[in-house]
C-alpha cells in the first residue's frame, strides 16, 4: 500500500506542488500539470481497491487545484483509456478470484480494442498542449471530441 500511495499519489502531488511554486502569483507563464488517471479512478473494481483509491486521489487533487485557480497554471487528470501495457498482461494472467473483471480485459485484447502505448502517448501530448487543456479538471481521452 505504501509503495502504491508513494508512486501514484505522493510523488505526483509533490511534483505538482513544486511546479505550482515555480512562478509567483500573477505570472504570465503558462504551467501545465498532467496527472495520469485511470478508469479505475472513476469506477471501483474488485481486487483493485488501492489502485482505484490512488488514481481517484489524483482526480480529486486536479479538481481542488482547479478550484484554487492559481494564476498561470492549468491542471487536468487524464484517463488515457485501456492501453496494451505490462499491466494489461498482468491483468489477463490474474485469476478470476483475484480480479473478477479479467474476462472484460481479455475480450478487449482479443477484439483489438487496446490502444498502443505510442498512440496513447500521442493523444495525451496533443491534449496537454491544446487550448482546451485545463478547461475541465478531469477527462477521459475516449470522450475528447465527442462533446
XYZ file of N, CA and C in Angstrom:
441
model
N 0.835 -1.193 0.000
C 0.000 0.000 0.000
C 0.874 1.248 0.000
N 1.898 1.268 0.841
C 2.765 2.445 0.919
C 3.449 2.718 -0.418
N 3.864 1.660 -1.103
C 4.531 1.840 -2.400
C 3.558 2.419 -3.429
N 2.336 1.895 -3.457
C 1.331 2.380 -4.404
C 0.971 3.834 -4.113
N 0.803 4.178 -2.856
C 0.465 5.559 -2.488
C 1.633 6.495 -2.808
N 2.847 6.045 -2.570
C 4.018 6.869 -2.892
C 4.110 7.123 -4.384
N 3.977 6.063 -5.177
C 4.100 6.180 -6.633
C 2.939 6.934 -7.262
N 1.720 6.597 -6.870
C 0.537 7.124 -7.546
C -0.038 8.395 -6.944
N 0.334 8.724 -5.704
C -0.232 9.922 -5.065
C 0.870 10.874 -4.589
N 1.713 10.411 -3.698
C 2.693 11.313 -3.083
C 3.623 11.949 -4.117
N 4.202 11.148 -4.981
C 5.133 11.694 -5.980
C 4.456 12.690 -6.925
N 3.302 12.361 -7.525
C 2.663 13.342 -8.409
C 2.252 14.624 -7.680
N 1.774 14.506 -6.450
C 1.374 15.706 -5.713
C 2.578 16.561 -5.343
N 3.688 15.935 -4.981
C 4.899 16.707 -4.670
C 5.445 17.394 -5.919
N 5.440 16.692 -7.045
C 5.887 17.302 -8.300
C 4.960 18.446 -8.715
N 3.658 18.242 -8.579
C 2.698 19.294 -8.910
C 2.908 20.515 -8.026
N 3.116 20.286 -6.751
C 3.354 21.386 -5.825
C 4.619 22.153 -6.194
N 5.674 21.433 -6.547
C 6.927 22.085 -6.945
C 6.723 22.917 -8.211
N 5.986 22.392 -9.168
C 5.728 23.145 -10.400
C 4.864 24.366 -10.112
N 3.847 24.190 -9.307
C 2.960 25.311 -8.975
C 3.723 26.429 -8.270
N 4.762 26.094 -7.539
C 5.538 27.088 -6.793
C 6.628 27.749 -7.633
N 6.796 27.362 -8.891
C 7.897 27.883 -9.704
C 7.718 29.317 -10.151
N 6.539 29.847 -10.048
C 6.301 31.207 -10.513
C 5.401 31.933 -9.523
N 5.675 33.194 -9.340
C 4.878 33.998 -8.406
C 3.461 34.178 -8.939
N 2.481 34.353 -8.030
C 1.105 34.614 -8.477
C 1.061 35.800 -9.435
N 0.227 35.684 -10.438
C 0.089 36.752 -11.418
C 1.067 36.633 -12.573
N 1.936 35.650 -12.528
C 2.911 35.488 -13.608
C 2.186 35.101 -14.889
N 2.745 35.493 -16.015
C 2.088 35.216 -17.289
C 2.453 33.841 -17.852
N 3.461 33.198 -17.287
C 3.871 31.893 -17.795
C 2.743 30.877 -17.617
N 2.554 30.049 -18.608
C 1.534 29.012 -18.532
C 2.201 27.705 -18.126
N 1.859 27.234 -16.953
C 2.357 25.954 -16.461
C 1.218 24.955 -16.545
N 1.535 23.727 -16.919
C 0.513 22.688 -17.073
C 0.900 21.466 -16.266
N -0.047 20.997 -15.473
C 0.145 19.783 -14.697
C -0.775 18.716 -15.281
N -0.179 17.603 -15.672
C -0.914 16.473 -16.220
C -0.799 15.310 -15.239
N -1.909 14.929 -14.671
C -1.952 13.700 -13.880
C -2.415 12.586 -14.815
N -1.793 11.419 -14.701
C -2.246 10.263 -15.480
C -3.209 9.476 -14.605
N -4.459 9.532 -14.982
C -5.530 8.913 -14.220
C -5.820 7.527 -14.779
N -7.022 7.067 -14.554
C -7.431 5.738 -14.997
C -8.943 5.629 -14.887
N -9.515 4.746 -15.678
C -10.923 4.433 -15.496
C -11.177 3.908 -14.097
N -10.151 3.322 -13.494
C -10.252 2.804 -12.126
C -10.403 3.925 -11.102
N -10.129 5.152 -11.490
C -10.347 6.293 -10.590
C -11.837 6.595 -10.483
N -12.561 6.271 -11.524
C -13.981 6.625 -11.598
C -14.906 5.447 -11.388
N -14.343 4.232 -11.462
C -15.130 3.011 -11.278
C -14.384 2.084 -10.330
N -15.070 1.619 -9.313
C -14.457 0.689 -8.370
C -14.390 -0.705 -8.992
N -13.217 -1.339 -8.890
C -13.024 -2.688 -9.393
C -12.633 -3.601 -8.233
N -13.305 -4.722 -8.118
C -12.960 -5.702 -7.099
C -11.503 -6.123 -7.279
N -10.777 -6.201 -6.199
C -9.372 -6.594 -6.246
C -8.413 -5.447 -6.466
N -8.930 -4.259 -6.729
C -8.075 -3.113 -7.043
C -8.314 -1.930 -6.112
N -8.694 -2.167 -4.896
C -9.089 -1.060 -4.012
C -8.000 -0.001 -3.869
N -6.758 -0.412 -3.700
C -5.681 0.561 -3.507
C -5.419 1.330 -4.803
N -5.336 0.636 -5.921
C -5.105 1.298 -7.200
C -6.234 2.288 -7.501
N -7.471 1.858 -7.327
C -8.615 2.746 -7.562
C -8.526 3.988 -6.673
N -8.214 3.787 -5.413
C -8.144 4.910 -4.476
C -7.032 5.881 -4.839
N -5.877 5.361 -5.254
C -4.768 6.269 -5.574
C -5.052 7.081 -6.840
N -5.656 6.454 -7.821
C -5.988 7.188 -9.041
C -7.119 8.189 -8.799
N -8.076 7.829 -7.952
C -9.149 8.766 -7.593
C -8.572 9.976 -6.858
N -7.521 9.757 -6.081
C -6.874 10.872 -5.373
C -6.323 11.895 -6.368
N -5.751 11.435 -7.462
C -5.239 12.362 -8.479
C -6.374 13.167 -9.106
N -7.469 12.496 -9.402
C -8.619 13.203 -9.970
C -9.098 14.295 -9.012
N -9.204 13.948 -7.758
C -9.711 14.913 -6.781
C -8.717 16.053 -6.562
N -7.444 15.744 -6.603
C -6.428 16.794 -6.490
C -6.581 17.790 -7.637
N -6.745 17.291 -8.853
C -6.911 18.182 -10.004
C -8.147 19.053 -9.845
N -9.233 18.470 -9.355
C -10.456 19.255 -9.137
C -10.218 20.372 -8.122
N -9.541 20.050 -7.033
C -9.298 21.040 -5.977
C -8.352 22.142 -6.448
N -7.294 21.773 -7.160
C -6.367 22.782 -7.680
C -7.077 23.689 -8.673
N -7.916 23.107 -9.524
C -8.673 23.913 -10.491
C -9.573 24.916 -9.776
N -10.153 24.518 -8.659
C -10.980 25.453 -7.882
C -10.139 26.588 -7.295
N -8.896 26.279 -6.932
C -7.997 27.320 -6.418
C -7.633 28.324 -7.506
N -7.685 27.903 -8.758
C -7.397 28.730 -9.932
C -6.105 29.526 -9.807
N -4.974 28.855 -9.578
C -3.705 29.587 -9.497
C -3.383 30.279 -10.827
N -2.887 31.499 -10.744
C -2.559 32.265 -11.948
C -1.516 31.530 -12.786
N -1.783 31.434 -14.073
C -0.828 30.843 -14.999
C -0.677 29.338 -14.882
N -1.605 28.667 -14.203
C -1.491 27.223 -14.016
C -2.755 26.529 -14.509
N -2.553 25.496 -15.326
C -3.648 24.642 -15.779
C -3.364 23.235 -15.285
N -4.414 22.532 -14.923
C -4.252 21.161 -14.441
C -5.368 20.289 -14.982
N -5.030 19.024 -15.239
C -6.032 18.062 -15.669
C -5.544 16.664 -15.332
N -6.455 15.851 -14.842
C -6.198 14.443 -14.594
C -6.822 13.682 -15.756
N -5.976 13.067 -16.568
C -6.414 12.470 -17.830
C -6.379 10.947 -17.755
N -7.516 10.323 -18.028
C -7.568 8.866 -18.167
C -7.248 8.553 -19.627
N -6.187 7.795 -19.876
C -5.756 7.553 -21.261
C -6.464 6.418 -21.985
N -7.429 5.791 -21.360
C -8.075 4.645 -21.982
C -7.323 3.368 -21.641
N -7.723 2.274 -22.229
C -7.118 0.981 -21.931
C -5.965 0.760 -22.907
N -4.766 0.637 -22.352
C -3.540 0.581 -23.147
C -2.899 -0.793 -23.008
N -2.373 -1.304 -24.094
C -1.739 -2.623 -24.098
C -0.332 -2.536 -23.495
N -0.276 -2.605 -22.173
C 0.978 -2.498 -21.426
C 1.223 -3.770 -20.624
N 2.322 -3.772 -19.892
C 2.621 -4.878 -18.992
C 1.533 -5.063 -17.953
N 0.919 -3.960 -17.541
C -0.168 -4.058 -16.572
C -1.327 -4.871 -17.163
N -1.616 -4.675 -18.434
C -2.683 -5.444 -19.082
C -2.329 -6.924 -19.140
N -1.069 -7.232 -19.424
C -0.650 -8.642 -19.432
C -0.823 -9.253 -18.041
N -0.496 -8.492 -16.994
C -0.663 -8.975 -15.623
C -2.139 -9.210 -15.305
N -2.992 -8.296 -15.759
C -4.436 -8.447 -15.533
C -4.928 -9.744 -16.160
N -4.532 -9.982 -17.402
C -5.009 -11.166 -18.117
C -4.433 -12.456 -17.531
N -3.340 -12.357 -16.774
C -2.736 -13.530 -16.143
C -3.240 -13.744 -14.712
N -4.018 -12.792 -14.209
C -4.540 -12.868 -12.844
C -5.734 -13.808 -12.796
N -5.871 -14.505 -11.688
C -7.023 -15.400 -11.549
C -8.314 -14.587 -11.428
N -9.399 -15.181 -11.874
C -10.702 -14.524 -11.782
C -11.068 -14.291 -10.320
N -10.591 -15.150 -9.426
C -10.844 -14.951 -7.996
C -10.236 -13.639 -7.501
N -9.050 -13.295 -8.017
C -8.393 -12.058 -7.602
C -8.918 -10.840 -8.350
N -9.310 -11.036 -9.596
C -9.820 -9.925 -10.404
C -11.006 -10.420 -11.231
N -12.221 -10.294 -10.680
C -13.416 -10.827 -11.344
C -13.678 -10.260 -12.742
N -13.125 -9.099 -13.078
C -13.385 -8.499 -14.394
C -12.347 -8.898 -15.440
N -11.551 -9.898 -15.156
C -10.492 -10.306 -16.077
C -11.013 -10.565 -17.483
N -12.164 -11.222 -17.600
C -12.703 -11.564 -18.914
C -12.921 -10.323 -19.779
N -13.363 -9.229 -19.176
C -13.575 -7.992 -19.935
C -12.270 -7.530 -20.594
N -11.169 -7.599 -19.853
C -9.886 -7.155 -20.383
C -9.317 -8.151 -21.394
N -9.613 -9.431 -21.219
C -9.225 -10.418 -22.226
C -9.944 -10.138 -23.541
N -11.233 -9.800 -23.452
C -12.014 -9.503 -24.650
C -11.510 -8.244 -25.354
N -11.123 -7.226 -24.572
C -10.573 -6.017 -25.185
C -9.334 -6.358 -26.014
N -8.477 -7.212 -25.481
C -7.270 -7.627 -26.197
C -7.638 -8.426 -27.441
N -8.505 -9.414 -27.282
C -8.895 -10.278 -28.407
C -9.569 -9.497 -29.526
N -10.295 -8.446 -29.172
C -11.026 -7.663 -30.167
C -10.234 -6.454 -30.679
N -8.969 -6.366 -30.311
C -8.117 -5.276 -30.804
C -8.533 -3.906 -30.299
N -9.094 -3.854 -29.098
C -9.601 -2.585 -28.568
C -8.651 -1.919 -27.566
N -7.421 -2.426 -27.481
C -6.432 -1.792 -26.609
C -5.610 -0.811 -27.435
N -5.386 0.340 -26.877
C -4.551 1.345 -27.527
C -3.089 0.948 -27.381
N -2.264 1.326 -28.332
C -0.822 1.109 -28.165
C -0.281 2.199 -27.240
N 0.818 1.930 -26.548
C 1.413 2.972 -25.713
C 1.757 4.230 -26.520
N 2.219 4.046 -27.735
C 2.586 5.191 -28.578
C 1.373 6.047 -28.937
N 0.281 5.393 -29.307
C -0.941 6.133 -29.658
C -1.499 6.857 -28.435
N -1.475 6.192 -27.291
C -1.965 6.825 -26.061
C -1.096 8.027 -25.691
N 0.205 7.871 -25.815
C 1.114 8.984 -25.508
C 0.852 10.169 -26.426
N 0.623 9.905 -27.703
C 0.357 10.995 -28.652
C -0.932 11.721 -28.303
N -1.967 10.963 -27.920
C -3.233 11.591 -27.508
C -3.026 12.466 -26.279
N -2.277 11.963 -25.304
C -2.018 12.730 -24.086
C -1.253 14.011 -24.390
N -0.223 13.901 -25.196
C 0.584 15.071 -25.552
C -0.256 16.084 -26.323
N -0.994 15.605 -27.314
C -1.828 16.513 -28.112
C -2.811 17.273 -27.221
N -3.450 16.565 -26.296
C -4.410 17.230 -25.422
C -3.701 18.169 -24.444
N -2.604 17.732 -23.879
C -1.882 18.567 -22.904
C -1.400 19.873 -23.514
N -1.122 19.864 -24.797
C -0.643 21.075 -25.478
C -1.759 21.873 -26.151
N -2.973 21.381 -26.067
C -4.098 22.046 -26.728
C -4.624 23.220 -25.908
N -5.365 24.089 -26.577
C -6.002 25.208 -25.884
C -7.074 24.735 -24.909
N -7.654 23.568 -25.165
C -8.715 23.036 -24.299
C -8.187 22.496 -22.979
N -6.872 22.211 -22.923
C -6.312 21.617 -21.709
C -6.606 22.484 -20.489
N -7.120 21.853 -19.444
C -7.408 22.555 -18.206
C -8.798 23.146 -18.139
N -9.548 23.092 -19.237
C -10.918 23.617 -19.191
C -11.790 22.734 -18.300
N -11.441 21.463 -18.211
C -12.055 20.524 -17.274
C -10.925 19.915 -16.455
N -11.119 19.719 -15.161
C -10.029 19.174 -14.352
C -9.830 17.672 -14.503
N -10.834 16.965 -15.033
C -10.766 15.513 -15.195
C -11.364 15.158 -16.550
N -10.607 14.420 -17.371
C -11.111 13.989 -18.678
C -10.675 12.559 -18.963
N -11.358 11.972 -19.920
C -11.007 10.657 -20.454
C -10.747 10.876 -21.940
N -9.605 10.432 -22.441
C -9.285 10.689 -23.852
C -10.314 10.103 -24.800
N -11.006 9.063 -24.364
C -12.025 8.457 -25.225
C -13.242 9.352 -25.373
N -13.382 10.352 -24.526
C -14.515 11.269 -24.584
C -14.170 12.589 -25.276
N -12.890 12.846 -25.498
C -12.479 14.096 -26.144
C -13.025 14.136 -27.569
N -13.554 15.252 -27.943
C -14.080 15.417 -29.280
C -15.497 14.882 -29.460
N -16.061 14.236 -28.454
C -17.424 13.725 -28.558
C -18.438 14.770 -28.127
N -17.979 15.779 -27.383
C -18.922 16.786 -26.864
C -19.308 17.769 -27.930
